[in-house]
Amino acid sequence: MKKNHANEYFEGFVFGMESACKAAEYLEDLVKHYDPEKLAAQIDEIHEIEHEADLNKHKLMHKLAKEFITPIEREDIILLLQQIDNVTDFIEDVVRKMFMFNAKHMRDEALEFATIIKQCCYESRDALKELPGFQKNSERLVEAIVKVNDFEEQGDRLYCAAMRRLYCENAESLERITWTKLFDWMEACCDACEDVMESVELVVMKNS
């Protein structure tokens, strides 16, 4: 198999995570300049990013269906494509839930969460860029995986603190419900990046 032919999958992984990075940047900016009156239009805008990611995934799945020889196992390609796509889907769903639950204002922790999600996406993208050459130089790959885990742990600590404050202060019941859902989903975005990195580690172990 020609090198560039095999690399199409690896490039597709990076492209998918680039879409997640764009979605994370969009989320951070939305939270920073939050205006509930703009949410309906912003759902459409972030969906364009998610749609771009879906097209990339479907193109590679179609390619995979026609090929017998692949650079890594078919099951690993399918798993990575789905998990990478999940990251963008989850970020888009944060915006959808802001609209669905009619979030009136942002809480301080939301911007911290959005920044952590963005950093998780950046490091996941950097790790995926190193995946094709992991057998020659895995140092940068391992470093990026560790950083994603670190950011995910930051997200866990922030989630715990944010939920504690939400339930200790005199917030209205509706606001508690809204932000319980939103914090749950923001944490899920970080977890989704960690899932991608766990699969990357598995690929490296299986092919070393």
PDB file of C-alpha atoms in Angstrom:
ATOM      1  CA  MET A   1       0.000   0.000   0.000  1.00  0.00           C
ATOM      2  CA  LYS A   2       1.292   3.431  -0.853  1.00  0.00           C
ATOM      3  CA  LYS A   3       2.253   5.551   2.098  1.00  0.00           C
ATOM      4  CA  ASN A   4      -0.057   8.424   1.234  1.00  0.00           C
ATOM      5  CA  HIS A   5      -2.917   5.948   0.740  1.00  0.00           C
ATOM      6  CA  ALA A   6      -2.442   4.569   4.259  1.00  0.00           C
ATOM      7  CA  ASN A   7      -1.973   8.018   5.728  1.00  0.00           C
ATOM      8  CA  GLU A   8      -5.436   9.066   4.569  1.00  0.00           C
ATOM      9  CA  TYR A   9      -6.875   7.454   7.694  1.00  0.00           C
ATOM     10  CA  PHE A  10      -4.408   9.169  10.014  1.00  0.00           C
ATOM     11  CA  GLU A  11      -5.057  12.494   8.290  1.00  0.00           C
ATOM     12  CA  GLY A  12      -8.781  11.859   8.693  1.00  0.00           C
ATOM     13  CA  PHE A  13      -8.346  11.319  12.441  1.00  0.00           C
ATOM     14  CA  VAL A  14      -6.579  14.686  12.705  1.00  0.00           C
ATOM     15  CA  PHE A  15      -9.205  16.394  10.531  1.00  0.00           C
ATOM     16  CA  GLY A  16     -11.945  15.042  12.787  1.00  0.00           C
ATOM     17  CA  MET A  17     -10.227  16.360  15.893  1.00  0.00           C
ATOM     18  CA  GLU A  18      -9.624  19.698  14.160  1.00  0.00           C
ATOM     19  CA  SER A  19     -13.401  19.936  13.852  1.00  0.00           C
ATOM     20  CA  ALA A  20     -13.668  19.251  17.578  1.00  0.00           C
ATOM     21  CA  CYS A  21     -11.146  22.045  18.214  1.00  0.00           C
ATOM     22  CA  LYS A  22     -13.242  24.444  16.119  1.00  0.00           C
ATOM     23  CA  ALA A  23     -16.362  23.449  18.050  1.00  0.00           C
ATOM     24  CA  ALA A  24     -14.535  23.922  21.369  1.00  0.00           C
ATOM     25  CA  GLU A  25     -13.288  27.361  20.313  1.00  0.00           C
ATOM     26  CA  TYR A  26     -16.834  28.262  19.290  1.00  0.00           C
ATOM     27  CA  LEU A  27     -18.188  27.095  22.651  1.00  0.00           C
ATOM     28  CA  GLU A  28     -15.591  29.091  24.579  1.00  0.00           C
ATOM     29  CA  ASP A  29     -16.409  32.256  22.649  1.00  0.00           C
ATOM     30  CA  LEU A  30     -20.142  31.679  23.064  1.00  0.00           C
ATOM     31  CA  VAL A  31     -19.799  31.294  26.830  1.00  0.00           C
ATOM     32  CA  LYS A  32     -17.484  34.298  27.102  1.00  0.00           C
ATOM     33  CA  HIS A  33     -19.949  36.536  25.251  1.00  0.00           C
ATOM     34  CA  TYR A  34     -23.138  34.761  26.249  1.00  0.00           C
ATOM     35  CA  ASP A  35     -26.404  36.072  24.853  1.00  0.00           C
ATOM     36  CA  PRO A  36     -29.409  33.740  25.179  1.00  0.00           C
ATOM     37  CA  GLU A  37     -31.151  35.612  22.370  1.00  0.00           C
ATOM     38  CA  LYS A  38     -28.486  34.393  19.925  1.00  0.00           C
ATOM     39  CA  LEU A  39     -28.647  30.691  20.846  1.00  0.00           C
ATOM     40  CA  ALA A  40     -31.039  29.638  18.080  1.00  0.00           C
ATOM     41  CA  ALA A  41     -28.680  30.984  15.413  1.00  0.00           C
ATOM     42  CA  GLN A  42     -25.621  29.649  17.228  1.00  0.00           C
ATOM     43  CA  ILE A  43     -27.042  26.136  17.184  1.00  0.00           C
ATOM     44  CA  ASP A  44     -27.089  26.324  13.385  1.00  0.00           C
ATOM     45  CA  GLU A  45     -23.549  27.695  13.282  1.00  0.00           C
ATOM     46  CA  ILE A  46     -21.998  25.019  15.474  1.00  0.00           C
ATOM     47  CA  HIS A  47     -23.981  22.371  13.600  1.00  0.00           C
ATOM     48  CA  GLU A  48     -22.088  23.342  10.448  1.00  0.00           C
ATOM     49  CA  ILE A  49     -18.882  22.341  12.228  1.00  0.00           C
ATOM     50  CA  GLU A  50     -20.445  19.074  13.376  1.00  0.00           C
ATOM     51  CA  HIS A  51     -21.712  18.363   9.853  1.00  0.00           C
ATOM     52  CA  GLU A  52     -18.213  18.846   8.455  1.00  0.00           C
ATOM     53  CA  ALA A  53     -16.944  16.290  10.989  1.00  0.00           C
ATOM     54  CA  ASP A  54     -19.699  13.840  10.013  1.00  0.00           C
ATOM     55  CA  LEU A  55     -18.810  14.097   6.327  1.00  0.00           C
ATOM     56  CA  ASN A  56     -15.194  13.300   7.131  1.00  0.00           C
ATOM     57  CA  LYS A  57     -16.202  10.261   9.176  1.00  0.00           C
ATOM     58  CA  HIS A  58     -18.578   8.934   6.511  1.00  0.00           C
ATOM     59  CA  LYS A  59     -15.974   9.406   3.772  1.00  0.00           C
ATOM     60  CA  LEU A  60     -13.439   7.328   5.693  1.00  0.00           C
ATOM     61  CA  MET A  61     -16.006   4.674   6.618  1.00  0.00           C
ATOM     62  CA  HIS A  62     -16.898   4.356   2.934  1.00  0.00           C
ATOM     63  CA  LYS A  63     -13.208   4.037   2.064  1.00  0.00           C
ATOM     64  CA  LEU A  64     -12.747   1.412   4.767  1.00  0.00           C
ATOM     65  CA  ALA A  65     -15.658  -0.663   3.454  1.00  0.00           C
ATOM     66  CA  LYS A  66     -13.864  -1.092   0.110  1.00  0.00           C
ATOM     67  CA  GLU A  67     -10.376  -1.909   1.404  1.00  0.00           C
ATOM     68  CA  PHE A  68      -8.838  -5.125   2.680  1.00  0.00           C
ATOM     69  CA  ILE A  69      -5.444  -3.772   3.765  1.00  0.00           C
ATOM     70  CA  THR A  70      -5.368  -1.002   6.343  1.00  0.00           C
ATOM     71  CA  PRO A  71      -2.527   0.671   8.314  1.00  0.00           C
ATOM     72  CA  ILE A  72      -4.063  -0.419  11.633  1.00  0.00           C
ATOM     73  CA  GLU A  73      -6.849  -2.875  12.409  1.00  0.00           C
ATOM     74  CA  ARG A  74     -10.239  -2.079  10.913  1.00  0.00           C
ATOM     75  CA  GLU A  75     -11.917  -2.235  14.309  1.00  0.00           C
ATOM     76  CA  ASP A  76      -9.494   0.351  15.672  1.00  0.00           C
ATOM     77  CA  ILE A  77     -10.146   2.698  12.738  1.00  0.00           C
ATOM     78  CA  ILE A  78     -13.904   2.426  13.260  1.00  0.00           C
ATOM     79  CA  LEU A  79     -13.567   2.979  17.014  1.00  0.00           C
ATOM     80  CA  LEU A  80     -11.312   6.017  16.626  1.00  0.00           C
ATOM     81  CA  LEU A  81     -13.521   7.598  13.972  1.00  0.00           C
ATOM     82  CA  GLN A  82     -16.585   7.199  16.184  1.00  0.00           C
ATOM     83  CA  GLN A  83     -14.909   8.436  19.345  1.00  0.00           C
ATOM     84  CA  ILE A  84     -13.388  11.465  17.612  1.00  0.00           C
ATOM     85  CA  ASP A  85     -16.798  12.300  16.142  1.00  0.00           C
ATOM     86  CA  ASN A  86     -18.336  11.954  19.605  1.00  0.00           C
ATOM     87  CA  VAL A  87     -16.208  14.839  20.890  1.00  0.00           C
ATOM     88  CA  THR A  88     -17.680  17.272  18.364  1.00  0.00           C
ATOM     89  CA  ASP A  89     -21.176  15.873  18.915  1.00  0.00           C
ATOM     90  CA  PHE A  90     -20.927  16.353  22.677  1.00  0.00           C
ATOM     91  CA  ILE A  91     -19.694  19.949  22.342  1.00  0.00           C
ATOM     92  CA  GLU A  92     -22.545  20.737  19.964  1.00  0.00           C
ATOM     93  CA  ASP A  93     -24.970  19.217  22.446  1.00  0.00           C
ATOM     94  CA  VAL A  94     -23.779  21.584  25.193  1.00  0.00           C
ATOM     95  CA  VAL A  95     -25.011  24.475  23.051  1.00  0.00           C
ATOM     96  CA  ARG A  96     -28.246  22.650  22.257  1.00  0.00           C
ATOM     97  CA  LYS A  97     -28.897  22.063  25.955  1.00  0.00           C
ATOM     98  CA  MET A  98     -28.300  25.735  26.738  1.00  0.00           C
ATOM     99  CA  PHE A  99     -31.094  26.461  24.291  1.00  0.00           C
ATOM    100  CA  MET A 100     -33.364  23.588  25.357  1.00  0.00           C
ATOM    101  CA  PHE A 101     -33.125  24.385  29.072  1.00  0.00           C
ATOM    102  CA  ASN A 102     -33.301  28.131  28.400  1.00  0.00           C
ATOM    103  CA  ALA A 103     -30.146  29.052  30.320  1.00  0.00           C
ATOM    104  CA  LYS A 104     -30.603  32.692  31.248  1.00  0.00           C
ATOM    105  CA  HIS A 105     -27.006  33.454  32.160  1.00  0.00           C
ATOM    106  CA  MET A 106     -23.580  31.867  32.426  1.00  0.00           C
ATOM    107  CA  ARG A 107     -22.066  30.629  35.643  1.00  0.00           C
ATOM    108  CA  ASP A 108     -18.402  31.352  36.318  1.00  0.00           C
ATOM    109  CA  GLU A 109     -17.417  27.702  36.072  1.00  0.00           C
ATOM    110  CA  ALA A 110     -18.821  27.408  32.546  1.00  0.00           C
ATOM    111  CA  LEU A 111     -15.994  29.453  31.038  1.00  0.00           C
ATOM    112  CA  GLU A 112     -13.418  27.436  32.979  1.00  0.00           C
ATOM    113  CA  PHE A 113     -15.020  24.256  31.635  1.00  0.00           C
ATOM    114  CA  ALA A 114     -15.064  25.574  28.068  1.00  0.00           C
ATOM    115  CA  THR A 115     -11.351  26.376  28.285  1.00  0.00           C
ATOM    116  CA  ILE A 116     -10.521  22.919  29.658  1.00  0.00           C
ATOM    117  CA  ILE A 117     -12.562  21.292  26.881  1.00  0.00           C
ATOM    118  CA  LYS A 118     -10.640  23.335  24.312  1.00  0.00           C
ATOM    119  CA  GLN A 119      -7.288  22.292  25.794  1.00  0.00           C
ATOM    120  CA  CYS A 120      -8.373  18.638  25.809  1.00  0.00           C
ATOM    121  CA  CYS A 121      -9.194  18.932  22.113  1.00  0.00           C
ATOM    122  CA  TYR A 122      -5.914  20.670  21.276  1.00  0.00           C
ATOM    123  CA  GLU A 123      -3.822  18.010  23.001  1.00  0.00           C
ATOM    124  CA  SER A 124      -5.882  15.184  21.478  1.00  0.00           C
ATOM    125  CA  ARG A 125      -5.289  16.688  18.029  1.00  0.00           C
ATOM    126  CA  ASP A 126      -1.551  16.932  18.702  1.00  0.00           C
ATOM    127  CA  ALA A 127      -1.454  13.306  19.841  1.00  0.00           C
ATOM    128  CA  LEU A 128      -3.251  12.151  16.699  1.00  0.00           C
ATOM    129  CA  LYS A 129      -0.746  14.047  14.546  1.00  0.00           C
ATOM    130  CA  GLU A 130       1.980  11.859  16.051  1.00  0.00           C
ATOM    131  CA  LEU A 131       0.126   8.572  15.576  1.00  0.00           C
ATOM    132  CA  PRO A 132       1.521   7.646  12.120  1.00  0.00           C
ATOM    133  CA  GLY A 133       5.123   7.749  13.380  1.00  0.00           C
ATOM    134  CA  PHE A 134       4.631   6.401  16.878  1.00  0.00           C
ATOM    135  CA  GLN A 135       7.024   3.484  16.287  1.00  0.00           C
ATOM    136  CA  LYS A 136       9.912   5.879  15.578  1.00  0.00           C
ATOM    137  CA  ASN A 137       9.196   8.603  18.111  1.00  0.00           C
ATOM    138  CA  SER A 138       6.437   8.193  20.663  1.00  0.00           C
ATOM    139  CA  GLU A 139       7.671  10.796  23.162  1.00  0.00           C
ATOM    140  CA  ARG A 140       5.439  13.625  21.886  1.00  0.00           C
ATOM    141  CA  LEU A 141       2.501  11.232  21.577  1.00  0.00           C
ATOM    142  CA  VAL A 142       2.852  10.091  25.184  1.00  0.00           C
ATOM    143  CA  GLU A 143       3.245  13.685  26.346  1.00  0.00           C
ATOM    144  CA  ALA A 144       0.002  14.713  24.647  1.00  0.00           C
ATOM    145  CA  ILE A 145      -1.873  11.721  26.073  1.00  0.00           C
ATOM    146  CA  VAL A 146      -0.697  12.604  29.579  1.00  0.00           C
ATOM    147  CA  LYS A 147      -1.776  16.226  29.096  1.00  0.00           C
ATOM    148  CA  VAL A 148      -5.269  15.164  28.009  1.00  0.00           C
ATOM    149  CA  ASN A 149      -5.528  13.031  31.145  1.00  0.00           C
ATOM    150  CA  ASP A 150      -4.378  15.975  33.246  1.00  0.00           C
ATOM    151  CA  PHE A 151      -6.974  18.294  31.701  1.00  0.00           C
ATOM    152  CA  GLU A 152      -9.669  15.649  32.151  1.00  0.00           C
ATOM    153  CA  GLU A 153      -8.766  15.448  35.849  1.00  0.00           C
ATOM    154  CA  GLN A 154      -9.009  19.244  36.051  1.00  0.00           C
ATOM    155  CA  GLY A 155     -12.467  18.904  34.543  1.00  0.00           C
ATOM    156  CA  ASP A 156     -13.419  16.340  37.193  1.00  0.00           C
ATOM    157  CA  ARG A 157     -12.286  18.656  40.005  1.00  0.00           C
ATOM    158  CA  LEU A 158     -14.081  21.612  38.453  1.00  0.00           C
ATOM    159  CA  TYR A 159     -17.240  19.535  38.035  1.00  0.00           C
ATOM    160  CA  CYS A 160     -17.192  18.583  41.718  1.00  0.00           C
ATOM    161  CA  ALA A 161     -16.622  22.189  42.841  1.00  0.00           C
ATOM    162  CA  ALA A 162     -19.219  23.611  40.458  1.00  0.00           C
ATOM    163  CA  MET A 163     -21.884  21.147  41.539  1.00  0.00           C
ATOM    164  CA  ARG A 164     -21.081  21.740  45.202  1.00  0.00           C
ATOM    165  CA  ARG A 165     -21.532  25.506  44.792  1.00  0.00           C
ATOM    166  CA  LEU A 166     -24.708  25.015  42.753  1.00  0.00           C
ATOM    167  CA  TYR A 167     -26.327  22.948  45.492  1.00  0.00           C
ATOM    168  CA  CYS A 168     -25.035  24.993  48.437  1.00  0.00           C
ATOM    169  CA  GLU A 169     -26.176  28.393  47.255  1.00  0.00           C
ATOM    170  CA  ASN A 170     -29.759  29.603  47.153  1.00  0.00           C
ATOM    171  CA  ALA A 171     -30.286  28.856  43.484  1.00  0.00           C
ATOM    172  CA  GLU A 172     -33.780  28.348  42.150  1.00  0.00           C
ATOM    173  CA  SER A 173     -34.807  24.756  41.449  1.00  0.00           C
ATOM    174  CA  LEU A 174     -35.025  25.374  37.705  1.00  0.00           C
ATOM    175  CA  GLU A 175     -31.517  26.805  37.607  1.00  0.00           C
ATOM    176  CA  ARG A 176     -30.196  23.808  39.519  1.00  0.00           C
ATOM    177  CA  ILE A 177     -31.772  21.414  37.039  1.00  0.00           C
ATOM    178  CA  THR A 178     -30.432  23.404  34.085  1.00  0.00           C
ATOM    179  CA  TRP A 179     -26.874  23.606  35.352  1.00  0.00           C
ATOM    180  CA  THR A 180     -26.790  20.035  36.597  1.00  0.00           C
ATOM    181  CA  LYS A 181     -27.481  18.953  33.024  1.00  0.00           C
ATOM    182  CA  LEU A 182     -25.011  21.444  31.521  1.00  0.00           C
ATOM    183  CA  PHE A 183     -22.169  20.575  33.887  1.00  0.00           C
ATOM    184  CA  ASP A 184     -22.822  16.866  33.283  1.00  0.00           C
ATOM    185  CA  TRP A 185     -22.497  17.401  29.547  1.00  0.00           C
ATOM    186  CA  MET A 186     -19.409  19.617  29.801  1.00  0.00           C
ATOM    187  CA  GLU A 187     -17.676  16.943  31.841  1.00  0.00           C
ATOM    188  CA  ALA A 188     -18.723  14.393  29.210  1.00  0.00           C
ATOM    189  CA  CYS A 189     -16.824  16.437  26.576  1.00  0.00           C
ATOM    190  CA  CYS A 190     -13.613  16.014  28.570  1.00  0.00           C
ATOM    191  CA  ASP A 191     -14.335  12.320  29.075  1.00  0.00           C
ATOM    192  CA  ALA A 192     -14.848  11.921  25.316  1.00  0.00           C
ATOM    193  CA  CYS A 193     -11.330  13.233  24.657  1.00  0.00           C
ATOM    194  CA  GLU A 194      -9.945  10.839  27.250  1.00  0.00           C
ATOM    195  CA  ASP A 195     -11.755   7.972  25.469  1.00  0.00           C
ATOM    196  CA  VAL A 196      -9.964   8.909  22.234  1.00  0.00           C
ATOM    197  CA  MET A 197      -6.591   8.875  23.990  1.00  0.00           C
ATOM    198  CA  GLU A 198      -7.280   5.505  25.603  1.00  0.00           C
ATOM    199  CA  SER A 199      -7.983   4.084  22.145  1.00  0.00           C
ATOM    200  CA  VAL A 200      -4.800   5.677  20.793  1.00  0.00           C
ATOM    201  CA  GLU A 201      -2.820   4.015  23.595  1.00  0.00           C
ATOM    202  CA  LEU A 202      -4.431   0.695  22.694  1.00  0.00           C
ATOM    203  CA  VAL A 203      -3.476   1.117  19.035  1.00  0.00           C
ATOM    204  CA  VAL A 204       0.115   1.878  20.013  1.00  0.00           C
ATOM    205  CA  MET A 205       0.328  -1.198  22.265  1.00  0.00           C
ATOM    206  CA  LYS A 206      -1.179  -3.488  19.634  1.00  0.00           C
ATOM    207  CA  ASN A 207       1.178  -2.268  16.903  1.00  0.00           C
ATOM    208  CA  SER A 208       4.442  -1.915  18.842  1.00  0.00           C
TER     209      SER A 208
END
